[in-house]
GROMACS .gro file of C-alpha atoms in nm:
model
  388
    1UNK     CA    1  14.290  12.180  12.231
    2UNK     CA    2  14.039  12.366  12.118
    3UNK     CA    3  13.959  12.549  12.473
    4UNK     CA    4  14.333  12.655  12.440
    5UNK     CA    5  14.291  12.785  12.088
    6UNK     CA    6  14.002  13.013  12.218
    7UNK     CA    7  14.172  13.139  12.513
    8UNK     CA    8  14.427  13.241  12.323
    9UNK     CA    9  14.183  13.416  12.080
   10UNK     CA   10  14.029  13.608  12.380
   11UNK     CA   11  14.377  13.684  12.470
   12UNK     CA   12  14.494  13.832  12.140
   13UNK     CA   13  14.115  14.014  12.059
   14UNK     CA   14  14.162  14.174  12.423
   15UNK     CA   15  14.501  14.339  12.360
   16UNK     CA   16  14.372  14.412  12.018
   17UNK     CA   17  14.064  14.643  12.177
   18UNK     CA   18  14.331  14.824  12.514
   19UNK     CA   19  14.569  14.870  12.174
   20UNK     CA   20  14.258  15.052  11.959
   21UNK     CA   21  14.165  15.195  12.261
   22UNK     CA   22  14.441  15.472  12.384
   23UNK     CA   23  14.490  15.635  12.018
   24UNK     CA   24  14.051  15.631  11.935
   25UNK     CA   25  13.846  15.890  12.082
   26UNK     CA   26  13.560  15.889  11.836
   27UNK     CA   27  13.188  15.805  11.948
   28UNK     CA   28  12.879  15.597  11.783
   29UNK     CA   29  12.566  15.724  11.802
   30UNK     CA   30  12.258  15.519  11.821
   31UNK     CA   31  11.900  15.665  11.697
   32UNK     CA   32  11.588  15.517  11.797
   33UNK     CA   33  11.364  15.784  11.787
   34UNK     CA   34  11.279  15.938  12.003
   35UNK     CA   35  11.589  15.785  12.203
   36UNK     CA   36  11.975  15.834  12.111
   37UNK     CA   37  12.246  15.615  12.226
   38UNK     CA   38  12.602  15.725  12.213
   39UNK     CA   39  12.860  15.531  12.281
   40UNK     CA   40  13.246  15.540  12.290
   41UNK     CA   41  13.395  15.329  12.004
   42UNK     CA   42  13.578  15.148  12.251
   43UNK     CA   43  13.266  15.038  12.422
   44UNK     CA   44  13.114  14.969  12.120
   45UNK     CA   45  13.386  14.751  12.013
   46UNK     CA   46  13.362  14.538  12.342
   47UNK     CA   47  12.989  14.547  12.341
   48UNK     CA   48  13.025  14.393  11.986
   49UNK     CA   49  13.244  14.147  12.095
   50UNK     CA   50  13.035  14.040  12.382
   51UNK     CA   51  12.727  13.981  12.155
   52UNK     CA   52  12.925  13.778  11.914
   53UNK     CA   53  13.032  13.559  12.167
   54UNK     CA   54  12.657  13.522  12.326
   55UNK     CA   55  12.518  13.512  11.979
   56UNK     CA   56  12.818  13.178  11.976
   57UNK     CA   57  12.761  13.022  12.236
   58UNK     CA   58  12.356  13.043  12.164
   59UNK     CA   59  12.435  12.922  11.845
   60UNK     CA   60  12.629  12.608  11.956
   61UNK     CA   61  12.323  12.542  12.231
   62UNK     CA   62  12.070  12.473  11.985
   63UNK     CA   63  12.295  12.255  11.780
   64UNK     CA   64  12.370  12.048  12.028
   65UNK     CA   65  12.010  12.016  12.153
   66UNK     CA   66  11.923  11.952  11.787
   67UNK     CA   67  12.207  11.667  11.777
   68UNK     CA   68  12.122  11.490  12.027
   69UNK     CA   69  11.748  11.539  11.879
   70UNK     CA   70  11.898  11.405  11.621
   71UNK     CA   71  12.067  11.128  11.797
   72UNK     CA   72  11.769  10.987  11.945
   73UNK     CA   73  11.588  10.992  11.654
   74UNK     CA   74  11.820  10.750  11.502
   75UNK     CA   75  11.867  10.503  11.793
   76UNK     CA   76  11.516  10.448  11.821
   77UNK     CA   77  11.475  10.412  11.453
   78UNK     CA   78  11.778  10.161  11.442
   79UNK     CA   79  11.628   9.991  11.768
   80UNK     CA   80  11.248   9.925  11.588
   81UNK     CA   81  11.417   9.797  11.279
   82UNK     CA   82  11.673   9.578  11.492
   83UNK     CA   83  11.341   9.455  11.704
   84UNK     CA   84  11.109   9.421  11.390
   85UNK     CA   85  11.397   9.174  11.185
   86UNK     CA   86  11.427   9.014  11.569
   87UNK     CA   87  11.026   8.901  11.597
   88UNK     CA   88  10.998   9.165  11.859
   89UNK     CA   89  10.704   9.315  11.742
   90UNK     CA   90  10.585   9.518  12.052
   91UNK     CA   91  10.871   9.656  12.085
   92UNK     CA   92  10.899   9.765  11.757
   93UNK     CA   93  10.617   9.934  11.666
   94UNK     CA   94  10.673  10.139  12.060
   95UNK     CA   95  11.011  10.244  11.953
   96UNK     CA   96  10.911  10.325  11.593
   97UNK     CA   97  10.613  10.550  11.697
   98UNK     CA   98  10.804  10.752  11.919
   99UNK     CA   99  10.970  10.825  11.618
  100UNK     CA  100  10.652  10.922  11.431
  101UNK     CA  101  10.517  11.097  11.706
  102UNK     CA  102  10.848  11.360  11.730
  103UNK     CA  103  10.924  11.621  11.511
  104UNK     CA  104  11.175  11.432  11.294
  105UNK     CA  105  11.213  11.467  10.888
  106UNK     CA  106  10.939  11.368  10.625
  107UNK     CA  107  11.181  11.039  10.500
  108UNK     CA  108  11.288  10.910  10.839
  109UNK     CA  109  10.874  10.965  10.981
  110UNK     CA  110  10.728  10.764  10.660
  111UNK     CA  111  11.010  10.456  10.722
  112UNK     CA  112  10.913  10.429  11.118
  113UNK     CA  113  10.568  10.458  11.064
  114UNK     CA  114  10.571  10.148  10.787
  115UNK     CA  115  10.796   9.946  11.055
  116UNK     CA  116  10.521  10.066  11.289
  117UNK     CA  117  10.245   9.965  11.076
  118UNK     CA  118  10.421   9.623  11.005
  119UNK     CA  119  10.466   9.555  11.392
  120UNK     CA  120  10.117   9.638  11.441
  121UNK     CA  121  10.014   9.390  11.135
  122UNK     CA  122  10.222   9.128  11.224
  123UNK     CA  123  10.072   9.116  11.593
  124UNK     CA  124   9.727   9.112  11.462
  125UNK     CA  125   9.617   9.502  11.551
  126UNK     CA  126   9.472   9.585  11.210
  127UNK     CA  127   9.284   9.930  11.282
  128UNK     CA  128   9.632  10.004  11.463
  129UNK     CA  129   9.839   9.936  11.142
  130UNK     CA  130   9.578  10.120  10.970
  131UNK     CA  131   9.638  10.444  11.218
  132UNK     CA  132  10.049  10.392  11.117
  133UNK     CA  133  10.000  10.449  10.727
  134UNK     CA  134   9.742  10.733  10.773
  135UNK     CA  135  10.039  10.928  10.976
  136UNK     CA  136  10.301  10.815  10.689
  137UNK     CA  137  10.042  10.979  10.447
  138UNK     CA  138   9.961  11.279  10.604
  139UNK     CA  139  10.389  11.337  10.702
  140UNK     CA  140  10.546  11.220  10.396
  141UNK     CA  141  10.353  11.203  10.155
  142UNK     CA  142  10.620  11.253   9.909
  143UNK     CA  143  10.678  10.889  10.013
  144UNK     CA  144  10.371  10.744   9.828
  145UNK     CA  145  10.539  10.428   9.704
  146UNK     CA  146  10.666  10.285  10.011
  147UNK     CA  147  10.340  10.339  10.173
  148UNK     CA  148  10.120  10.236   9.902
  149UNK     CA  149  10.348   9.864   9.814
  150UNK     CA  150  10.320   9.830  10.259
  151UNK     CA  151  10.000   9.861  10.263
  152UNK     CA  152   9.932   9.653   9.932
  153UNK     CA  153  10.088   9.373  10.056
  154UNK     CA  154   9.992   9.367  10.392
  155UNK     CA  155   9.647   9.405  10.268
  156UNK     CA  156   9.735   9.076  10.079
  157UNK     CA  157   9.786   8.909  10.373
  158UNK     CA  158   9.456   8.971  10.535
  159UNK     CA  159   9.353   8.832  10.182
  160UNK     CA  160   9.185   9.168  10.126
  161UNK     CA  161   9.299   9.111   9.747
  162UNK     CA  162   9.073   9.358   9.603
  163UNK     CA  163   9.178   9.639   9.847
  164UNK     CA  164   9.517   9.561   9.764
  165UNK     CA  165   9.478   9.589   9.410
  166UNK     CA  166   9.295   9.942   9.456
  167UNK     CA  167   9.645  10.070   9.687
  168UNK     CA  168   9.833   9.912   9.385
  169UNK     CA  169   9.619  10.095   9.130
  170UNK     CA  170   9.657  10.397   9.290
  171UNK     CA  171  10.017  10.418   9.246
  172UNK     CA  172  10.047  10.371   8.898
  173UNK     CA  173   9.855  10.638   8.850
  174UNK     CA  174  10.180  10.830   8.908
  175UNK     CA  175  10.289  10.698   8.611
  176UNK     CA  176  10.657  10.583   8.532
  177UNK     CA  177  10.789  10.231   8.506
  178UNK     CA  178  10.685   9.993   8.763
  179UNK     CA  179  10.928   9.764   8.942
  180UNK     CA  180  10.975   9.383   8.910
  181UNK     CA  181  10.898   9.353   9.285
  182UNK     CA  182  10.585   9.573   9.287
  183UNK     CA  183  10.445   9.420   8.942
  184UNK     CA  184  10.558   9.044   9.111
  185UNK     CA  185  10.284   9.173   9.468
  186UNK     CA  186  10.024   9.222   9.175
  187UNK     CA  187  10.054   8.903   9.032
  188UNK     CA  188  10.010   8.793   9.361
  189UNK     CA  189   9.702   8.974   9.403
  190UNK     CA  190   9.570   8.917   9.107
  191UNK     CA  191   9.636   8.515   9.150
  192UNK     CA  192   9.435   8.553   9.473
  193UNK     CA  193   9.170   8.733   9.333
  194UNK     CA  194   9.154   8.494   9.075
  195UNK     CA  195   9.156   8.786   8.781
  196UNK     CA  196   9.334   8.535   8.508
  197UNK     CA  197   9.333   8.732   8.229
  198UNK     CA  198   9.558   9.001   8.456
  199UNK     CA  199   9.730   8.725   8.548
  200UNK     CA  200   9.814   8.652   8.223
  201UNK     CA  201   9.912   8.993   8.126
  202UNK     CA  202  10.103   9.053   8.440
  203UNK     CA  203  10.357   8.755   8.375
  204UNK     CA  204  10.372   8.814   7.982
  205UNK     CA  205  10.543   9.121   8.093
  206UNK     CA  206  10.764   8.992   8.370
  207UNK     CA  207  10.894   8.715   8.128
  208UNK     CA  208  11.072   9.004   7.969
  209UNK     CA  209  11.276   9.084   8.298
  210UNK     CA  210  11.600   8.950   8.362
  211UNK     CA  211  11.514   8.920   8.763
  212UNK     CA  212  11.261   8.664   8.730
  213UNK     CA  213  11.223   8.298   8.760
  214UNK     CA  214  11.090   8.204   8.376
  215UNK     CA  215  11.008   7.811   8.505
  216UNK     CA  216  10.784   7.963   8.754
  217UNK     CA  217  10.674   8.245   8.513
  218UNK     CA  218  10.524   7.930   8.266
  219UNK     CA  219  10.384   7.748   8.597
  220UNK     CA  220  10.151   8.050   8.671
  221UNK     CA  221  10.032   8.096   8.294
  222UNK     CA  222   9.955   7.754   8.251
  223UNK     CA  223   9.752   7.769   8.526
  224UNK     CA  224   9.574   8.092   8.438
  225UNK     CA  225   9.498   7.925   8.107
  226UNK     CA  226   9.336   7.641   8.273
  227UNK     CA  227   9.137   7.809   8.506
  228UNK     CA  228   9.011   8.050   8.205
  229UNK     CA  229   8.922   7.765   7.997
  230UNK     CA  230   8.711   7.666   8.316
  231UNK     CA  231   8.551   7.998   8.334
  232UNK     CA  232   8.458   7.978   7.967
  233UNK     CA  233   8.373   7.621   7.972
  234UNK     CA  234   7.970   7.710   7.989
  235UNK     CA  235   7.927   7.894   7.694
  236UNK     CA  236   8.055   7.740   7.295
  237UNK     CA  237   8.090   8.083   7.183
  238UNK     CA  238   8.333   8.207   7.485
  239UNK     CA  239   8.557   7.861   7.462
  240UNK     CA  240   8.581   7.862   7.148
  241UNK     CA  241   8.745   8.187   7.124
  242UNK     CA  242   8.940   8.141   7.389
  243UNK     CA  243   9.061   7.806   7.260
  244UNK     CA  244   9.111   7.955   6.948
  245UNK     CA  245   9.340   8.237   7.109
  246UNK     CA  246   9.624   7.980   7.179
  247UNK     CA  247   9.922   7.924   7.031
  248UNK     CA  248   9.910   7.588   6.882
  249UNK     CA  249  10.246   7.480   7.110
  250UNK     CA  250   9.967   7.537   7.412
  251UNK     CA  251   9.643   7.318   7.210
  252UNK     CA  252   9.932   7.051   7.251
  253UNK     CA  253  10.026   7.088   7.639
  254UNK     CA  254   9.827   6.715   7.803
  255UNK     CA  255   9.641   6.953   8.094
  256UNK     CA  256   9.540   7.249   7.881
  257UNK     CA  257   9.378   6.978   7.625
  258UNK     CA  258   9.225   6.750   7.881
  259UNK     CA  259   9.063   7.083   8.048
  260UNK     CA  260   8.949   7.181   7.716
  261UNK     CA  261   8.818   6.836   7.642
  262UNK     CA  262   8.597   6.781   7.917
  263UNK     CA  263   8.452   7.144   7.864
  264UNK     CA  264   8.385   7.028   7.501
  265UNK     CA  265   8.257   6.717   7.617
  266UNK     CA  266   8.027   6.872   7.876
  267UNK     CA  267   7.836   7.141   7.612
  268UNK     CA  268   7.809   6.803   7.394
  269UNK     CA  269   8.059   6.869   7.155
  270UNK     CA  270   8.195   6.513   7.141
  271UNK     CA  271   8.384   6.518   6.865
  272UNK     CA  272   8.576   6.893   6.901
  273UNK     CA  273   8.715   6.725   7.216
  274UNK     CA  274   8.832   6.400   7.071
  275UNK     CA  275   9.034   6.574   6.800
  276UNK     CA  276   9.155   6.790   7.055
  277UNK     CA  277   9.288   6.469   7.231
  278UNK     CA  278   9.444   6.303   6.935
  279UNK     CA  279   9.622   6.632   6.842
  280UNK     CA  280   9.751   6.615   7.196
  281UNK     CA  281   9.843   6.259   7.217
  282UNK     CA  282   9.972   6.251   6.850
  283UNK     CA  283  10.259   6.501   7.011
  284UNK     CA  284  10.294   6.296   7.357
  285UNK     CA  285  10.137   6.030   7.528
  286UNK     CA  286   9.922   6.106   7.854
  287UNK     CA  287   9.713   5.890   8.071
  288UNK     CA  288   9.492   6.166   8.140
  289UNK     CA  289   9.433   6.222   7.819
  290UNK     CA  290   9.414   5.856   7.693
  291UNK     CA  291   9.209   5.792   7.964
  292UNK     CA  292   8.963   6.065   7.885
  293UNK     CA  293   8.968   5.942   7.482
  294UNK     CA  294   8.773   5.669   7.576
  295UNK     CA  295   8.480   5.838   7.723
  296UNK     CA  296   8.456   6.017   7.394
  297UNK     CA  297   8.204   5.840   7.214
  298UNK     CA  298   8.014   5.985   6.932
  299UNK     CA  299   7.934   5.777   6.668
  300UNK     CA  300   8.322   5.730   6.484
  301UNK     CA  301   8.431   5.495   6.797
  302UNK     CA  302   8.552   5.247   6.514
  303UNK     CA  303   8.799   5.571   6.439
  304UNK     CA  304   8.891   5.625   6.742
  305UNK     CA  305   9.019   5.221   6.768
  306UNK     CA  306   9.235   5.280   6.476
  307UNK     CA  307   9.368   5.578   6.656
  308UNK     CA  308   9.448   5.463   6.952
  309UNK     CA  309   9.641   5.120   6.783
  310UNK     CA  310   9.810   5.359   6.592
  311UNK     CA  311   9.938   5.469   6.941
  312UNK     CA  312   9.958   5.132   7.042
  313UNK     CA  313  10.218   4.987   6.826
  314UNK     CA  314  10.454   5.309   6.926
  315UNK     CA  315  10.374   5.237   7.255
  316UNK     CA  316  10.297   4.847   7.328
  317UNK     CA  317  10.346   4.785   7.686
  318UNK     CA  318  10.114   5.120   7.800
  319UNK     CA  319   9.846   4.968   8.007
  320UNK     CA  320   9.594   5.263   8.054
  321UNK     CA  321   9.608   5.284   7.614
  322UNK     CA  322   9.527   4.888   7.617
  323UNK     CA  323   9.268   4.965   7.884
  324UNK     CA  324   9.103   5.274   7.661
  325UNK     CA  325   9.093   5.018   7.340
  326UNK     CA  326   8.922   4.752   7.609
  327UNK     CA  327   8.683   4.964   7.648
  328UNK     CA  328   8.618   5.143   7.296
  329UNK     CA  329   8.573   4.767   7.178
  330UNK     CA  330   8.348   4.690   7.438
  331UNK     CA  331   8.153   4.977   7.288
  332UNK     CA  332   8.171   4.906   6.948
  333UNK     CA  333   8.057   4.516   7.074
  334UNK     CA  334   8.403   4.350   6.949
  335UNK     CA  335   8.419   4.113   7.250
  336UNK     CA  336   8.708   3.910   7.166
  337UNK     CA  337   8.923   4.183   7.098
  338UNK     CA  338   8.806   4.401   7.402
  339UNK     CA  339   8.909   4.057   7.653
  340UNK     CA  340   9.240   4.091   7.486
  341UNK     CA  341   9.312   4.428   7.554
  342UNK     CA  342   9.170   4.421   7.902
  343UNK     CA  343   9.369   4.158   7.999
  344UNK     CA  344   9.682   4.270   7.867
  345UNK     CA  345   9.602   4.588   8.042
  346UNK     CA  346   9.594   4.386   8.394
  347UNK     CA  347   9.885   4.160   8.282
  348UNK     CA  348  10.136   4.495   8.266
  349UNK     CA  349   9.949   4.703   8.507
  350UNK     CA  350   9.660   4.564   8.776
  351UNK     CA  351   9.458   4.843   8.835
  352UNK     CA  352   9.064   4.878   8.962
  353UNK     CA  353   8.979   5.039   8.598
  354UNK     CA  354   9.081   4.756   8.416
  355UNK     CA  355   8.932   4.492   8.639
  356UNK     CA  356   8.583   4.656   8.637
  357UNK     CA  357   8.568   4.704   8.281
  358UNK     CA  358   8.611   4.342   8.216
  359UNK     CA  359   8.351   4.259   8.507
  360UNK     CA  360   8.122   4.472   8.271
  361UNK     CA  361   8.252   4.270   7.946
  362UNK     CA  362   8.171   3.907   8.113
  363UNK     CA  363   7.810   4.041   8.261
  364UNK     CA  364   7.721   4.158   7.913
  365UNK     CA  365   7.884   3.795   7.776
  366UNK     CA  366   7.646   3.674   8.045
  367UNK     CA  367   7.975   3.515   8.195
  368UNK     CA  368   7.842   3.604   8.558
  369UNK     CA  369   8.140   3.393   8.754
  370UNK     CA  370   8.400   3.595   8.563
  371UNK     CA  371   8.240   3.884   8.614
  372UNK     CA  372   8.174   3.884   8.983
  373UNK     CA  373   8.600   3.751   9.060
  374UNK     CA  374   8.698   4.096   8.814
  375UNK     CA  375   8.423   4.291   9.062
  376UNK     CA  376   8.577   4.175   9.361
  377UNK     CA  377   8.911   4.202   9.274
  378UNK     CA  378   8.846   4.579   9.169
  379UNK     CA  379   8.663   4.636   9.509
  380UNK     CA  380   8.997   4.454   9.668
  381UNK     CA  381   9.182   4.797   9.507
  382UNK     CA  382   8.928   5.053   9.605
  383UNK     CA  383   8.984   4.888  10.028
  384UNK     CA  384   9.381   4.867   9.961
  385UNK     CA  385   9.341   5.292   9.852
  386UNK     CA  386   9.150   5.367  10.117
  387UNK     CA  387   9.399   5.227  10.372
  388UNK     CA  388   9.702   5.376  10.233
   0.00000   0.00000   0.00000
């Protein structure tokens, strides 16, 4: 149709010029010094009609070279992505570096060289994958975010957490509010590199956002709090601070006080960690903790009994609280009531605890018999666990 519709152009411009032609007799005269050029206005007129056309049909050459330029640019860059999403590595990173390599636009060169630089990760080729996001940098490097987050977390996979944290670093220094996503690969990083305190700062600020998952959120700061406490753990000073710097809903969480106690317990302060634990328990019972209670022994063990029956008669039937009393009256020498508590604690609960604290009772009672049956008995636990 179109073919026709020029034809008929021709057509209708031809008759147009033999019409202008038999009533115009004037001349144009070119001047090109030291040359002149002068031409009939009817030759002028079809000479300017003959360089229109070739000017055209020049014109619609290059676009179509530059379509199907165009065209190729975007079938390889839609066959890397279909390969990468596919597994097919090799072949993506071939078909999205001939992208890279052409002369395509600054967007469409920094999105094959990342699928590049991911194909060459993913198949192990590091300094390769390296060569990719140098390329993205130096042809877009308008496109500093989605370089920077690639290489950022594939850094993170080579658990170059430091490096990563570096790429990170250097794009906030643009400025501007960072995404959940890109603030979510620094936690990561930051987790890795073991940096709590970041860690902790990082997912005070992503509780905020509506995108992310608060349970897990609370997961990785009560983690980060433990593992601080840790780190602080060998200086009073430091943990006490820290301690100090925690709301008292977290001095009541079971894990965050037994890691506190034992820090207390190892610098020697007995009795911070005890009242640590009965704050703790007083809220909710925990083994750990319970457990733990007993081994704090300072000098107010007869205390610490009337605690933990306090405890008890909320709680009668708990057989790792009977087993702590066992043993804080075994300490305090109350023999008769340590047996009792002992061997309630086996009656509800066997366990290998129980029976070699009451091995220890009968040996001190000089009750040798009794005490080697509870010894074997708690060795018959320890061979029954190692089995399993």
């Amino acid at each position: 149709m179109k073919l026709v519709l020029w034809v008929l152009t021709l057509f209708a411009a031809a008759a147009a010029v033999v019409i202008a032609a038999q009533y115009d007799h004037g001349s144009v005269l070119f001047v090109v010094p030291p040359y002149k050029i002068e031409l009939t206005i009817n030759i002028f007129i079809i000479v300017l009609i003959a360089a229109f056309f070739v000017f055209y049909l020049l014109l619609r050459l290059l676009v179509n070279l530059f379509g199907l330029h165009h065209k190729r640019i975007n079938e390889s860059t839609l066959t890397a992505t279909k390969a990468f999403f596919e597994e097919r590595f090799d072949k993506a990173e071939k078909a999205a570096a001939s992208v890279v390599k052409s002369d395509s636009p600054s967007t469409i060169n920094a999105i094959n060289a990342v699928i590049a630089a991911r194909s060459a990760h993913k198949q192990a080729n590091y300094s390769q994958r390296d060569h990719y996001l140098a390329i993205s940098e130096q042809k877009a490097p308008e496109e500093k975010e989605l370089r920077l987050v690639t290489q950022a977390e594939l850094l993170l996979e080579e658990e170059r957490y430091e490096e990563a944290l570096k790429a990170l670093q250097t794009l906030y220094s643009e400025g501007g509010l960072q995404s959940t996503s890109v603030l979510q690969l620094e936690l990561k990083a930051q987790q890795l590199a073991q940096n709590w305190d970041a860690v902790l700062e990082l997912a005070s600020i992503l509780e905020k956002r509506h995108s992310v998952n608060r349970a897990t959120i609370e997961q990785i700061k009560h983690h980060a709090h433990i593992e601080n406490i840790k780190k602080n753990g060998a200086h009073l000073e430091a943990l006490n601070k820290y301690w100090n710097s925690l709301s008292p809903a977290e001095k009541l969480d079971s894990r965050l006080a037994a890691t506190a106690a034992r820090a207390y317990m190892a610098l020697g302060e007995v009795s911070i960690a005890q009242k640590i634990i009965e704050q703790s328990i007083d809220s909710k019972l925990d083994s750990e903790l319970i457990s733990l209670y007993a081994k704090c022994l300072d000098g107010s063990v007869s205390w610490q009994i009337q605690r933990a029956e306090g405890w008890l008669r909320r709680h009668p039937n708990n057989a790792e609280l009977l087993l702590t009393l066992g043993k804080l009256c075994t300490y305090c020498e109350l023999w008769g009531k340590a047996q009792n508590y002992l061997e309630a604690s086996l009656s509800i609960e066997p366990s290998r605890a129980a029976h070699l604290a009451l091995a220890q009772l009968f040996e001190k009672l000089e009750k040798h018999d009794e005490a080697a049956d509870h010894y074997h008995k708690g060795l018959g636990f320890s061979l029954k666990k190692q089995q399993a």
